[in-house]
mmCIF file of C-alpha atoms in Angstrom:
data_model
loop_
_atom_site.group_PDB
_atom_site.id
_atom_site.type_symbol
_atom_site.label_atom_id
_atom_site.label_comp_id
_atom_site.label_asym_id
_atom_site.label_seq_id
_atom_site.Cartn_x
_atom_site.Cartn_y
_atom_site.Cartn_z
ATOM 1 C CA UNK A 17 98.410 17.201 -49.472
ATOM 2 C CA UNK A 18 97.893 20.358 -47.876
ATOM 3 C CA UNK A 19 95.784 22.833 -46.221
ATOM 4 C CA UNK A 20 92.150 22.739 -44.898
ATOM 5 C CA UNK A 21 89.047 23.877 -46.725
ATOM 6 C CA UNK A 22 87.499 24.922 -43.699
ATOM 7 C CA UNK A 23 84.041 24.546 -44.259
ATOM 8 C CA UNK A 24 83.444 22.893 -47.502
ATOM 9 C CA UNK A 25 85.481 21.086 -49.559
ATOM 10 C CA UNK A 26 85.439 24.020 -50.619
ATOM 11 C CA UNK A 27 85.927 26.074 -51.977
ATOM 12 C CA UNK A 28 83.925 26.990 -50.632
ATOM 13 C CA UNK A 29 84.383 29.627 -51.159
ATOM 14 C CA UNK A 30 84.322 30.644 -53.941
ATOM 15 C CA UNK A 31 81.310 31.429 -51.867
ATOM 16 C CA UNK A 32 78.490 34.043 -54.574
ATOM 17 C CA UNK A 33 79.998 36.352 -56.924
ATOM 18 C CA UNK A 34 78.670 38.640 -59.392
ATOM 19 C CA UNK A 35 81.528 38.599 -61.548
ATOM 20 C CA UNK A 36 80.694 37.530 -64.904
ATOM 21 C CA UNK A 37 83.307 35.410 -67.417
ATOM 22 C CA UNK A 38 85.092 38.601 -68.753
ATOM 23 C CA UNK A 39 86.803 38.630 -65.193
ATOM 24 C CA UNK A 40 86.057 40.861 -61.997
ATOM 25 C CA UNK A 41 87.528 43.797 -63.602
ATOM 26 C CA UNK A 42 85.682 43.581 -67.146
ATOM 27 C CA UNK A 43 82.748 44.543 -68.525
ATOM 28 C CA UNK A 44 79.519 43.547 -68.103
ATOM 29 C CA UNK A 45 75.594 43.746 -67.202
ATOM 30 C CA UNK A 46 74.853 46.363 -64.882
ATOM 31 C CA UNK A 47 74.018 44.573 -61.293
ATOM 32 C CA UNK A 48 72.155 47.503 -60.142
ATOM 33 C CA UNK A 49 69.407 47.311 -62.922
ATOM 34 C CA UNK A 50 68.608 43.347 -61.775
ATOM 35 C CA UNK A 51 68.664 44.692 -57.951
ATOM 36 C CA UNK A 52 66.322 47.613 -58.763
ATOM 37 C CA UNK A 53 63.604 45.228 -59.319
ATOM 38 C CA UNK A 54 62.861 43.238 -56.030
ATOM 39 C CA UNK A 55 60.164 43.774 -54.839
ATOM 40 C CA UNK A 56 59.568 45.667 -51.366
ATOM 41 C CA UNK A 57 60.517 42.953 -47.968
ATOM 42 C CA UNK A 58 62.948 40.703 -50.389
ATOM 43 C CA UNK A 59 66.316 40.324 -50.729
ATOM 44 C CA UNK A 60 68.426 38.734 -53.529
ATOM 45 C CA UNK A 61 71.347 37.302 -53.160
ATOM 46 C CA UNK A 62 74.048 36.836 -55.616
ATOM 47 C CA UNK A 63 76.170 34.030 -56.848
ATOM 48 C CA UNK A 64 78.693 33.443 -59.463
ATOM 49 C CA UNK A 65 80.272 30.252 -60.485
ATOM 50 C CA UNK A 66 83.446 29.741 -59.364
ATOM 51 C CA UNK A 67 85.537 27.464 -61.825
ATOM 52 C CA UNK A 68 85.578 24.037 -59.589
ATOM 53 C CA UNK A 69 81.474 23.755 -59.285
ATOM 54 C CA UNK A 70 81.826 23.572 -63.693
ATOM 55 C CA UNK A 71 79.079 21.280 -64.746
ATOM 56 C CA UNK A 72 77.278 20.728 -61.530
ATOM 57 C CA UNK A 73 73.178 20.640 -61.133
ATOM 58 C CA UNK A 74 72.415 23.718 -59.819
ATOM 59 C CA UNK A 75 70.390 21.951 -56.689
ATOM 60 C CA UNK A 76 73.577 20.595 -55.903
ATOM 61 C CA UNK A 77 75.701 23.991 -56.335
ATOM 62 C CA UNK A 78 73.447 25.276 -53.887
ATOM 63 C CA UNK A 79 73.312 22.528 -51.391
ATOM 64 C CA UNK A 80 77.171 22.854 -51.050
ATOM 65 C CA UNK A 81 76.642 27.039 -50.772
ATOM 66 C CA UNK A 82 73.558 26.263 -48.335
ATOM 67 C CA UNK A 83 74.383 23.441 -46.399
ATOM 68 C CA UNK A 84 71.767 23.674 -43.554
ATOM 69 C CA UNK A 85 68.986 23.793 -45.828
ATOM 70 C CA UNK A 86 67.071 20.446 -46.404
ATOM 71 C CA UNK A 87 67.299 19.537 -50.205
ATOM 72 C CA UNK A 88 63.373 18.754 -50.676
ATOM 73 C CA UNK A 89 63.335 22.734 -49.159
ATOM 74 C CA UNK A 90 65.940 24.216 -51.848
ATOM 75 C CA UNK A 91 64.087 22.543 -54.580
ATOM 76 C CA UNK A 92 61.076 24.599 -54.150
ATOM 77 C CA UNK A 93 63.323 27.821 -53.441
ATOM 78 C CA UNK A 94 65.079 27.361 -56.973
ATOM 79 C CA UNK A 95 62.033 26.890 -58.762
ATOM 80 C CA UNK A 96 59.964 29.607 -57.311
ATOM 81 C CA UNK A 97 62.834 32.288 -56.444
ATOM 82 C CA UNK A 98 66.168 31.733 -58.397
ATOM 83 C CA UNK A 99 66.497 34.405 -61.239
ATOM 84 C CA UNK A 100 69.241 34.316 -64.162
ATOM 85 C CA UNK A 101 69.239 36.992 -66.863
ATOM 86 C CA UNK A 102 65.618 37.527 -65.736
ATOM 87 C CA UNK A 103 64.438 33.536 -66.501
ATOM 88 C CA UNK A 104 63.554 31.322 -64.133
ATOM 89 C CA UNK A 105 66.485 28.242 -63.802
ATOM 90 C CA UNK A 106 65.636 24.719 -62.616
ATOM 91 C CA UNK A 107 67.485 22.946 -60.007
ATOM 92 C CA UNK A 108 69.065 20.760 -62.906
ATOM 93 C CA UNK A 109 70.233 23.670 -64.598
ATOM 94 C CA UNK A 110 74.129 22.880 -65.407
ATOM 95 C CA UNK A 111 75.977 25.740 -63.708
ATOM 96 C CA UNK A 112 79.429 27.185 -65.437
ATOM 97 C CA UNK A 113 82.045 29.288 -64.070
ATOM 98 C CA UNK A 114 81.539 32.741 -64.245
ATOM 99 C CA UNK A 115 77.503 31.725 -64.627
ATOM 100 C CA UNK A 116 75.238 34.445 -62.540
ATOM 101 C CA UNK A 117 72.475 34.193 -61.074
ATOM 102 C CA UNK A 118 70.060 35.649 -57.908
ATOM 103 C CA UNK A 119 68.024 33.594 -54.818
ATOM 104 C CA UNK A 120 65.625 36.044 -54.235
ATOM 105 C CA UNK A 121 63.947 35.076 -50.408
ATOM 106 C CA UNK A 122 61.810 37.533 -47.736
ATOM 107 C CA UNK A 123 63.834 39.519 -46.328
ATOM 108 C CA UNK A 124 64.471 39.033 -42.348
ATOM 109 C CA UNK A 125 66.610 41.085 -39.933
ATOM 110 C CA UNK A 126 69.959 40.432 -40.035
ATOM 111 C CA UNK A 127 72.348 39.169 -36.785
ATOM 112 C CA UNK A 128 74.981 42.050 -36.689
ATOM 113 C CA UNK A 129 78.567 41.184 -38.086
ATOM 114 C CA UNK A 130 81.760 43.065 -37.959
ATOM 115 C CA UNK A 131 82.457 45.425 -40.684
ATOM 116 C CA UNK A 132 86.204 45.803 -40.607
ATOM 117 C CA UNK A 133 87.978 44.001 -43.126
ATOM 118 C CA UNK A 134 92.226 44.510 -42.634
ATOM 119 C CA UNK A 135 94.585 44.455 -46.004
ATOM 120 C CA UNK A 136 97.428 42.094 -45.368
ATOM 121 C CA UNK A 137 98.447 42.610 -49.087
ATOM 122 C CA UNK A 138 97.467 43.493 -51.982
ATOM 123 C CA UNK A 139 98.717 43.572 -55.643
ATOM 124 C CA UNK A 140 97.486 43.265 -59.240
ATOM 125 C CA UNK A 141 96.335 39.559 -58.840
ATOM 126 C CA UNK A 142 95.777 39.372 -55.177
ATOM 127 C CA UNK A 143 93.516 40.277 -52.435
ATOM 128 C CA UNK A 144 95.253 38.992 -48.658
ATOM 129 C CA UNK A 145 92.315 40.027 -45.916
ATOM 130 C CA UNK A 146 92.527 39.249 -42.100
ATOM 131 C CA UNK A 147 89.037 38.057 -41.651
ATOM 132 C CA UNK A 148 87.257 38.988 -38.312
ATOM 133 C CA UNK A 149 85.126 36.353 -36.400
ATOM 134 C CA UNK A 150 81.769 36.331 -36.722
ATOM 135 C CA UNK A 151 81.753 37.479 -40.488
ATOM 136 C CA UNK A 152 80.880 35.137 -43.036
ATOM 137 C CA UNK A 153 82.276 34.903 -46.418
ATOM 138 C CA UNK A 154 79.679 34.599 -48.848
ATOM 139 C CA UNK A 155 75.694 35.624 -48.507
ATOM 140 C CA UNK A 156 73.426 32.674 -47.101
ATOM 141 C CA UNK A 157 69.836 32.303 -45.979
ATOM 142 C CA UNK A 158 70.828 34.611 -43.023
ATOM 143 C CA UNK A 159 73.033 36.873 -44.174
ATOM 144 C CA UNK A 160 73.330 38.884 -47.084
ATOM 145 C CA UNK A 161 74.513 42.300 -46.659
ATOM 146 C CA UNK A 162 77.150 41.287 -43.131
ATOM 147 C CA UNK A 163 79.292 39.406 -45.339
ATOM 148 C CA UNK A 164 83.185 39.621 -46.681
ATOM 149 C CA UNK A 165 81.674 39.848 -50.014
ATOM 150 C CA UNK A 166 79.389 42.368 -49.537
ATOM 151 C CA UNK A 167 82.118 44.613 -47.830
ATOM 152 C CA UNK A 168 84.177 44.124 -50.728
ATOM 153 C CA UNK A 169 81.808 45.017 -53.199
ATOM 154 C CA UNK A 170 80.756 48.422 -50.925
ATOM 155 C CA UNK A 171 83.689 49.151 -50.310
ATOM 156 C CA UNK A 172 86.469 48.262 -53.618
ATOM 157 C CA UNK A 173 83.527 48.065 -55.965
ATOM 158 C CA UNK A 174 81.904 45.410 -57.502
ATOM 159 C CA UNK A 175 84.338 43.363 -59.511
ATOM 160 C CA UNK A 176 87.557 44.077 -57.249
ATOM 161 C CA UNK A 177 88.037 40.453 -55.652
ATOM 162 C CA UNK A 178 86.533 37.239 -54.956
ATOM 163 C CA UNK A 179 87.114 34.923 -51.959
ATOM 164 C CA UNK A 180 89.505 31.763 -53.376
ATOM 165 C CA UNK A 181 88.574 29.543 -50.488
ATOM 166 C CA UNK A 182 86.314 29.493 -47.110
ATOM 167 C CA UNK A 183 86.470 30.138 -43.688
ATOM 168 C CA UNK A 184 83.633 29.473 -40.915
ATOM 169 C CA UNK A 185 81.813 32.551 -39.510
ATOM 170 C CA UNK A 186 83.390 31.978 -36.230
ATOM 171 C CA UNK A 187 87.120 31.256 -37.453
ATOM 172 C CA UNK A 188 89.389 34.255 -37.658
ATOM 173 C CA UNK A 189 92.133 34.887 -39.846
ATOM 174 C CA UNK A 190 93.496 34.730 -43.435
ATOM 175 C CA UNK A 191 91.757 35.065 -46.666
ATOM 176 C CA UNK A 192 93.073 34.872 -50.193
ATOM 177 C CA UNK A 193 91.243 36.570 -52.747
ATOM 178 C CA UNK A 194 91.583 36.861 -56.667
ATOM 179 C CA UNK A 195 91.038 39.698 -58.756
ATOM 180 C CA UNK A 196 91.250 38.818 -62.616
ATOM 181 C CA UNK A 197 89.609 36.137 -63.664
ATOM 182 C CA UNK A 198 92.956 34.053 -64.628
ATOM 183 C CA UNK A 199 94.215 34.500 -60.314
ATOM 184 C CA UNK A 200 90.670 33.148 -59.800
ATOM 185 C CA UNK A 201 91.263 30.251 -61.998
ATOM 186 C CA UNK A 202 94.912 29.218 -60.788
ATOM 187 C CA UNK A 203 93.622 29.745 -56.897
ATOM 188 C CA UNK A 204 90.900 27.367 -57.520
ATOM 189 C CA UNK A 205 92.845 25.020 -59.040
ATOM 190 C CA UNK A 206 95.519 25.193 -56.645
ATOM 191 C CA UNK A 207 92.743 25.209 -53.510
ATOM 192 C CA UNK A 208 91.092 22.336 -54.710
ATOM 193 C CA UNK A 209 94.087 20.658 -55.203
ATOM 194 C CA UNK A 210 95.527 20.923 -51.752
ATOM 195 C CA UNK A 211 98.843 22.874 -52.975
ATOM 196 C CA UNK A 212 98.668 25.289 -50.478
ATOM 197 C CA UNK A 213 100.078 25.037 -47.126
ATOM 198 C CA UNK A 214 98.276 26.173 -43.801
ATOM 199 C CA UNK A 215 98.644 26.860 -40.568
ATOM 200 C CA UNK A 216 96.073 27.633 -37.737
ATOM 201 C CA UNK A 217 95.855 28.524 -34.191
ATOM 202 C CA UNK A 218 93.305 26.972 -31.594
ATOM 203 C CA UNK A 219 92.897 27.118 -28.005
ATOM 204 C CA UNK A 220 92.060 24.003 -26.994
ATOM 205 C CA UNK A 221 90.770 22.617 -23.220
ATOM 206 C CA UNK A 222 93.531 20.897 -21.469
ATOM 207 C CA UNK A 223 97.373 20.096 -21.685
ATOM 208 C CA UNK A 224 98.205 17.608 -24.240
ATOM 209 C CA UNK A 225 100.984 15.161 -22.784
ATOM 210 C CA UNK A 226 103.054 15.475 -25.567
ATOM 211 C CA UNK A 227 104.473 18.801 -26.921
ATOM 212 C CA UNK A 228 103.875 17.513 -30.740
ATOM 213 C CA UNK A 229 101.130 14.685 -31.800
ATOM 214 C CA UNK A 230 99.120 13.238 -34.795
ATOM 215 C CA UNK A 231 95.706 12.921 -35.352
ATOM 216 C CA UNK A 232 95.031 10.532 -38.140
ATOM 217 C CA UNK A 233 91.287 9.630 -38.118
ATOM 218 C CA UNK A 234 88.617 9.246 -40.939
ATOM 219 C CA UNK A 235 86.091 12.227 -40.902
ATOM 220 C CA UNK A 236 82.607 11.533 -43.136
ATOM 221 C CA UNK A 237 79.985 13.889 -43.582
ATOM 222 C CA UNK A 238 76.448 14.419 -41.523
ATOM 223 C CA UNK A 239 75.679 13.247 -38.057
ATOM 224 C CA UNK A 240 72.018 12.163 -36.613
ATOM 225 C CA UNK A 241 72.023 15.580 -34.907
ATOM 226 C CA UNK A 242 73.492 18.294 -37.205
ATOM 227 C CA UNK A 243 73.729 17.579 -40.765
ATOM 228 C CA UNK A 244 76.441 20.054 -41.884
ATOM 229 C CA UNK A 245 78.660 18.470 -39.074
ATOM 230 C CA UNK A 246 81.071 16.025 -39.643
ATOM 231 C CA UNK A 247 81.704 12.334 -37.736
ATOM 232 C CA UNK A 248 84.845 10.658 -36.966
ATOM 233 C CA UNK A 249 84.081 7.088 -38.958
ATOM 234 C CA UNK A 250 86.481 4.234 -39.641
ATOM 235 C CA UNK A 251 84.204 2.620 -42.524
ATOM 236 C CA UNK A 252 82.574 5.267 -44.331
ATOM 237 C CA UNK A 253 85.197 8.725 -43.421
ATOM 238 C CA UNK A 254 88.044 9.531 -45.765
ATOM 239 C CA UNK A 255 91.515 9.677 -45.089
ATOM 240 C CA UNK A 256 92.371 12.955 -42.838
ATOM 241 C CA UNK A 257 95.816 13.910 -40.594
ATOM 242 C CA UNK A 258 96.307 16.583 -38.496
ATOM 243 C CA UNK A 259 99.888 17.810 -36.907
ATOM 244 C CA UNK A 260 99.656 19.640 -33.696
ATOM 245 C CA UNK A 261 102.157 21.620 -32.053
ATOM 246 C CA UNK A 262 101.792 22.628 -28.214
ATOM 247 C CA UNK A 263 102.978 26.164 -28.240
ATOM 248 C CA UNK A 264 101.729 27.251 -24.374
ATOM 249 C CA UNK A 265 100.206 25.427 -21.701
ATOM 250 C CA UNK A 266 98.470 27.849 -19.591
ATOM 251 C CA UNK A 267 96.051 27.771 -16.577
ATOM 252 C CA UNK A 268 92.871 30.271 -16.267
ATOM 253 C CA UNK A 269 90.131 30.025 -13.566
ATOM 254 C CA UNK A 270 91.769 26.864 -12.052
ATOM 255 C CA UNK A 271 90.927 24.627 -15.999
ATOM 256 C CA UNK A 272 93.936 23.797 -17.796
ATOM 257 C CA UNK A 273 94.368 25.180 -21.592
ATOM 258 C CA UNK A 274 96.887 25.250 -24.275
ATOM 259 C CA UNK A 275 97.690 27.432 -27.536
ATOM 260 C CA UNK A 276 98.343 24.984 -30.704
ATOM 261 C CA UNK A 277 99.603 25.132 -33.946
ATOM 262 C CA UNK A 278 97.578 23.098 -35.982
ATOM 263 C CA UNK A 279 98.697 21.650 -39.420
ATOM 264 C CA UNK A 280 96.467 19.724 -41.595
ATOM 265 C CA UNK A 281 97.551 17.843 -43.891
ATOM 266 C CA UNK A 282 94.040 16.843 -45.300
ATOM 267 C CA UNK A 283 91.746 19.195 -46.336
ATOM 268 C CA UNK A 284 88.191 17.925 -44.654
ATOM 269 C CA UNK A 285 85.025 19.676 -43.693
ATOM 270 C CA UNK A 286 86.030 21.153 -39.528
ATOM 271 C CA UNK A 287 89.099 18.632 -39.806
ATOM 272 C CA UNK A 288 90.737 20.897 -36.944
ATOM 273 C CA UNK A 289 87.972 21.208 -34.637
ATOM 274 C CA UNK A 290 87.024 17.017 -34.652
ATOM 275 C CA UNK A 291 90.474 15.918 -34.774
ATOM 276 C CA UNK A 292 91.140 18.020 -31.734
ATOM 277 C CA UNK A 293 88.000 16.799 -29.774
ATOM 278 C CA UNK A 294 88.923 13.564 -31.123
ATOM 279 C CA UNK A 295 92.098 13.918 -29.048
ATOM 280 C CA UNK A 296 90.673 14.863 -25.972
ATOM 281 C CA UNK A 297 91.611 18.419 -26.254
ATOM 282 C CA UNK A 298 88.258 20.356 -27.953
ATOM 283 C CA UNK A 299 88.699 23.913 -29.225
ATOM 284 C CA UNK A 300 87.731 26.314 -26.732
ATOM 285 C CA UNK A 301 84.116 28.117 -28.063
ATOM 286 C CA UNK A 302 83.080 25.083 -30.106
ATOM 287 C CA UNK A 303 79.342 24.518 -30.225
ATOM 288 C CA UNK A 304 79.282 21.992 -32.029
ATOM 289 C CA UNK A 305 82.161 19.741 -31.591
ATOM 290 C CA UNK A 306 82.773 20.647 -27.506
ATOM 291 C CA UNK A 307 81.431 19.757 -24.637
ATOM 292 C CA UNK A 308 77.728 18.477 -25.329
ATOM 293 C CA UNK A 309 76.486 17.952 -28.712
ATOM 294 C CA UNK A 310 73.196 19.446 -28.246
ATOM 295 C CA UNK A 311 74.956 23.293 -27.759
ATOM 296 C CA UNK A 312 74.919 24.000 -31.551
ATOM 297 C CA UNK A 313 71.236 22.673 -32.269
ATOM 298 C CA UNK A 314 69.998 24.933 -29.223
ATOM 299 C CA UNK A 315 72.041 27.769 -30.826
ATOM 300 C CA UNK A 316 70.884 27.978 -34.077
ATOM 301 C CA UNK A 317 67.291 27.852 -32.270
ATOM 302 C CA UNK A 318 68.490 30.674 -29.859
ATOM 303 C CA UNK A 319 67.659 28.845 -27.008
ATOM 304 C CA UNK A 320 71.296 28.600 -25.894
ATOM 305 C CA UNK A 321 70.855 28.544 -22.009
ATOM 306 C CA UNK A 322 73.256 30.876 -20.243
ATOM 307 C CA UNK A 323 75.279 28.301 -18.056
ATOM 308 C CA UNK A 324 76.271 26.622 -21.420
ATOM 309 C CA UNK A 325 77.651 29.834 -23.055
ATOM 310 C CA UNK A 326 79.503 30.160 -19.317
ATOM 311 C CA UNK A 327 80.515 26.338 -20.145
ATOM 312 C CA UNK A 328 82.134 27.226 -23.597
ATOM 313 C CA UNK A 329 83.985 30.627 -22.002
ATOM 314 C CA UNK A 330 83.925 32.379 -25.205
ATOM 315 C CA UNK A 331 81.364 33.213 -27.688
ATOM 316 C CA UNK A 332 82.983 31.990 -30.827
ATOM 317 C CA UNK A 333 85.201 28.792 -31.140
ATOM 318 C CA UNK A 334 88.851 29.744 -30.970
ATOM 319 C CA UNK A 335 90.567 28.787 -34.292
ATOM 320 C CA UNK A 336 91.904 31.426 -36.182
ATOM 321 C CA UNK A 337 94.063 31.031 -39.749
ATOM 322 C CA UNK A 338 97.451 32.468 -39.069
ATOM 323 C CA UNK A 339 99.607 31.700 -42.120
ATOM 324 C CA UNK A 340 99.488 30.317 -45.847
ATOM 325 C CA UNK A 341 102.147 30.134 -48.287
ATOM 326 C CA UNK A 342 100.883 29.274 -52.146
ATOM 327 C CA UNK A 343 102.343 29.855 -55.406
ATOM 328 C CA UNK A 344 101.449 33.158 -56.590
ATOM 329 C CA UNK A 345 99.176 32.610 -59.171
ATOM 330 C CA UNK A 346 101.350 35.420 -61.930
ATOM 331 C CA UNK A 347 104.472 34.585 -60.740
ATOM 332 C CA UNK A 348 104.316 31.143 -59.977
ATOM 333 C CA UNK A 349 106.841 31.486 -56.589
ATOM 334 C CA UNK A 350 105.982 30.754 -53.291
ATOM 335 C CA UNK A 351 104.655 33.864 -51.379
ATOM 336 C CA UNK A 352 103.797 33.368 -47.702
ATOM 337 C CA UNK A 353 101.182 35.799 -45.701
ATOM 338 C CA UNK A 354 100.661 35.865 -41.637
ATOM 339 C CA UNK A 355 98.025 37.067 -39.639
ATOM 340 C CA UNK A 356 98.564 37.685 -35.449
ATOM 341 C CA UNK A 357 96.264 36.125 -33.089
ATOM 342 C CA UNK A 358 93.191 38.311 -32.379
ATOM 343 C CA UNK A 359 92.860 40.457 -29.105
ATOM 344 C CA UNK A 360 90.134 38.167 -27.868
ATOM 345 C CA UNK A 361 91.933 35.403 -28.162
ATOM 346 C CA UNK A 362 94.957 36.836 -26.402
ATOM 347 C CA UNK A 363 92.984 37.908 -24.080
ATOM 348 C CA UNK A 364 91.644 34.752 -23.295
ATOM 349 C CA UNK A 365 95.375 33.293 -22.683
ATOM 350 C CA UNK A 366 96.490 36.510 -20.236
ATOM 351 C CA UNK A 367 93.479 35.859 -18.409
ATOM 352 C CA UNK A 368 91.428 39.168 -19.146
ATOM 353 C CA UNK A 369 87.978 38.780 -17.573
ATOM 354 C CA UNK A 370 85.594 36.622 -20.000
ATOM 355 C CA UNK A 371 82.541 39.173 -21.841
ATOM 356 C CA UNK A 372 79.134 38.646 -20.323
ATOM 357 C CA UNK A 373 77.548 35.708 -21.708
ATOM 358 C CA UNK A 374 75.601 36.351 -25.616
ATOM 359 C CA UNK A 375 72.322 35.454 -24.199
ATOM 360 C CA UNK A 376 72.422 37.645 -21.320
ATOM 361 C CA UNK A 377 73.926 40.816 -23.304
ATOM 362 C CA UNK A 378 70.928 40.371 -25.213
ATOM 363 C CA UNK A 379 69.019 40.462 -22.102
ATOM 364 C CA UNK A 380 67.728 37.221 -21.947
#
């Protein structure tokens, strides 16, 4: 019972492939001939079936890869725009693992991500990365090319390595990847079933009393405001736990703050960042699960007003996945992987001056 699928039960991740079931490194059709069809202002983006989504409708493959998209909307999408082997799929379609297939939508400009992508370790079956913030995992409605994915494919080729489990845009920090199709099968496995051990780091507003405490509170899915968010629920939530461990308390323009180590024991939807507000002590960044509830809905809107982003002091919410340990999926032995807090947090705890507020670097 551990380790947290950040963002979907999840995985998520193993969010949009194009590997096919020979494995990432076999043969098989020629993406570039599919691609070399769209027409002029589209996009396509591509998924693969990763082994725990076996058997699902395809509407409701998609409304676990898409999760801000209303379901009446993602009908219409999969019958007018989702492409398989060149025939149209409906959103019953069973999906299978390894199954391909293309959303083709208009294409839109794209908000900037990073592009590095650091190697923690690599070897036959594995793929460690240290994930930047602000790069998402797998393509969505608004990104397609800014994505871990897409690096990898650009940059190791297409069949290389696929994601084994999800992170949020905003969260920094590890990623496991597989590359044969048998890693991709034991990660999955081994994801799903919790068998992995995690660790995070958050910065979180205030001191907490105690140097360790427990969060044990129900978590459900969807609130009135935000549908992808989750909701702290004693009737309808399932069972989640969090362990925290105060690390630093530290002071910055006269507001107290504190580094934790966070260790979930559950593996929920944002288990981290509700437990924590739950507590009284909300991740530092969060939009949607800090200080007013209304931050995230104006975000996604762009209509964040610049003495909220001065509110949340940093532009991303300040989790970041620092170590894992798993069985390794060819040896079966425990292997363990770290990755350092980022500069920007850092920063944030030395006191470095805080960047200009997002709205007003983009000049209004």
């Amino acid at each position: 019972m551990r380790g947290e699928l950040d963002s979907s039960t999840e995985v998520p991740v193993s969010e949009e492939q194009e590997r096919v079931a020979s494995g990432p490194r076999g043969p098989g059709r020629d993406a570039s001939s599919a691609r070399a069809a769209v027409p002029e202002g589209f996009v396509d983006i591509p998924f693969v079936v990763e082994p725990n989504y076996a058997g699902w409708r395809l509407e409701d493959y998609l409304g676990q890869k898409l999760r801000r998209m209303p379901r009446e909307r993602l009908a219409g999408i999969i019958l007018r725009g989702v492409h398989c082997d060149e025939r149209r799929l409906k959103p019953s379609t069973p999906v299978y693992p390894g199954m391909a297939f293309r959303l083709r939508r208009p294409g839109s400009e794209e908000p900037e991500t990073p592009t590095e992508l650091p190697v923690v370790a690599q070897d036959d079956w594995l793929l460690v990365l240290d994930k930047p913030a602000g790069l998402p995992i797998h393509p969505t409605a608004r990104y397609h090319k800014g994505t871990l994915v897409s690096i990898l494919r650009e940059r190791f080729g297409e069949r290389f390595a696929e994601p084994a489990h999800r992170l949020d845009r905003e969260t920094s920090g590890l990623v496991v990847c597989g590359r044969t199709t048998e890693a991709c099968r034991v990660l999955g496995r081994l994801f799903v079933s919790r068998d992995v051990h995690k660790e995070y780091l958050a910065l979180c507003e205030g001191h907490p009393p105690e140097d360790t405490f427990v969060v044990d509170a129900p978590i459900a899915e969807g609130t009135e405001l935000i549908r992808i968010a989750v909701r702290i629920d004693p009737m309808e939530g399932k069972p989640s736990r969090t362990r925290f461990e105060v690390l630093q308390r530290f002071t910055r323009d006269g507001a107290p703050f504190a580094l934790l180590r966070c260790f979930p024991e559950t593996g929920r939807q944002h288990q981290i960042r509700i437990h924590l507000r739950e507590a009284g002590f909300p991740i530092v960044g969060d939009k949607m699960y800090g200080p007013d509830p209304g931050y995230f809905d104006r975000f996604s809107k762009h209509s964040l007003e610049p003495e909220a982003w001065v509110r949340l002091r940093l532009p991303r919410h300040a989790l970041h996945a620092a170590r894992i340990v798993f069985p390794h999926p060819g040896t079966g032995v425990d292997v363990s992987f770290e990755a350092p807090l980022p500069s920007d947090l850092m920063d944030f705890i030395s006191g470095v001056p805080l960047p200009p507020p997002p709205t007003l670097t983009r000049g209004g």
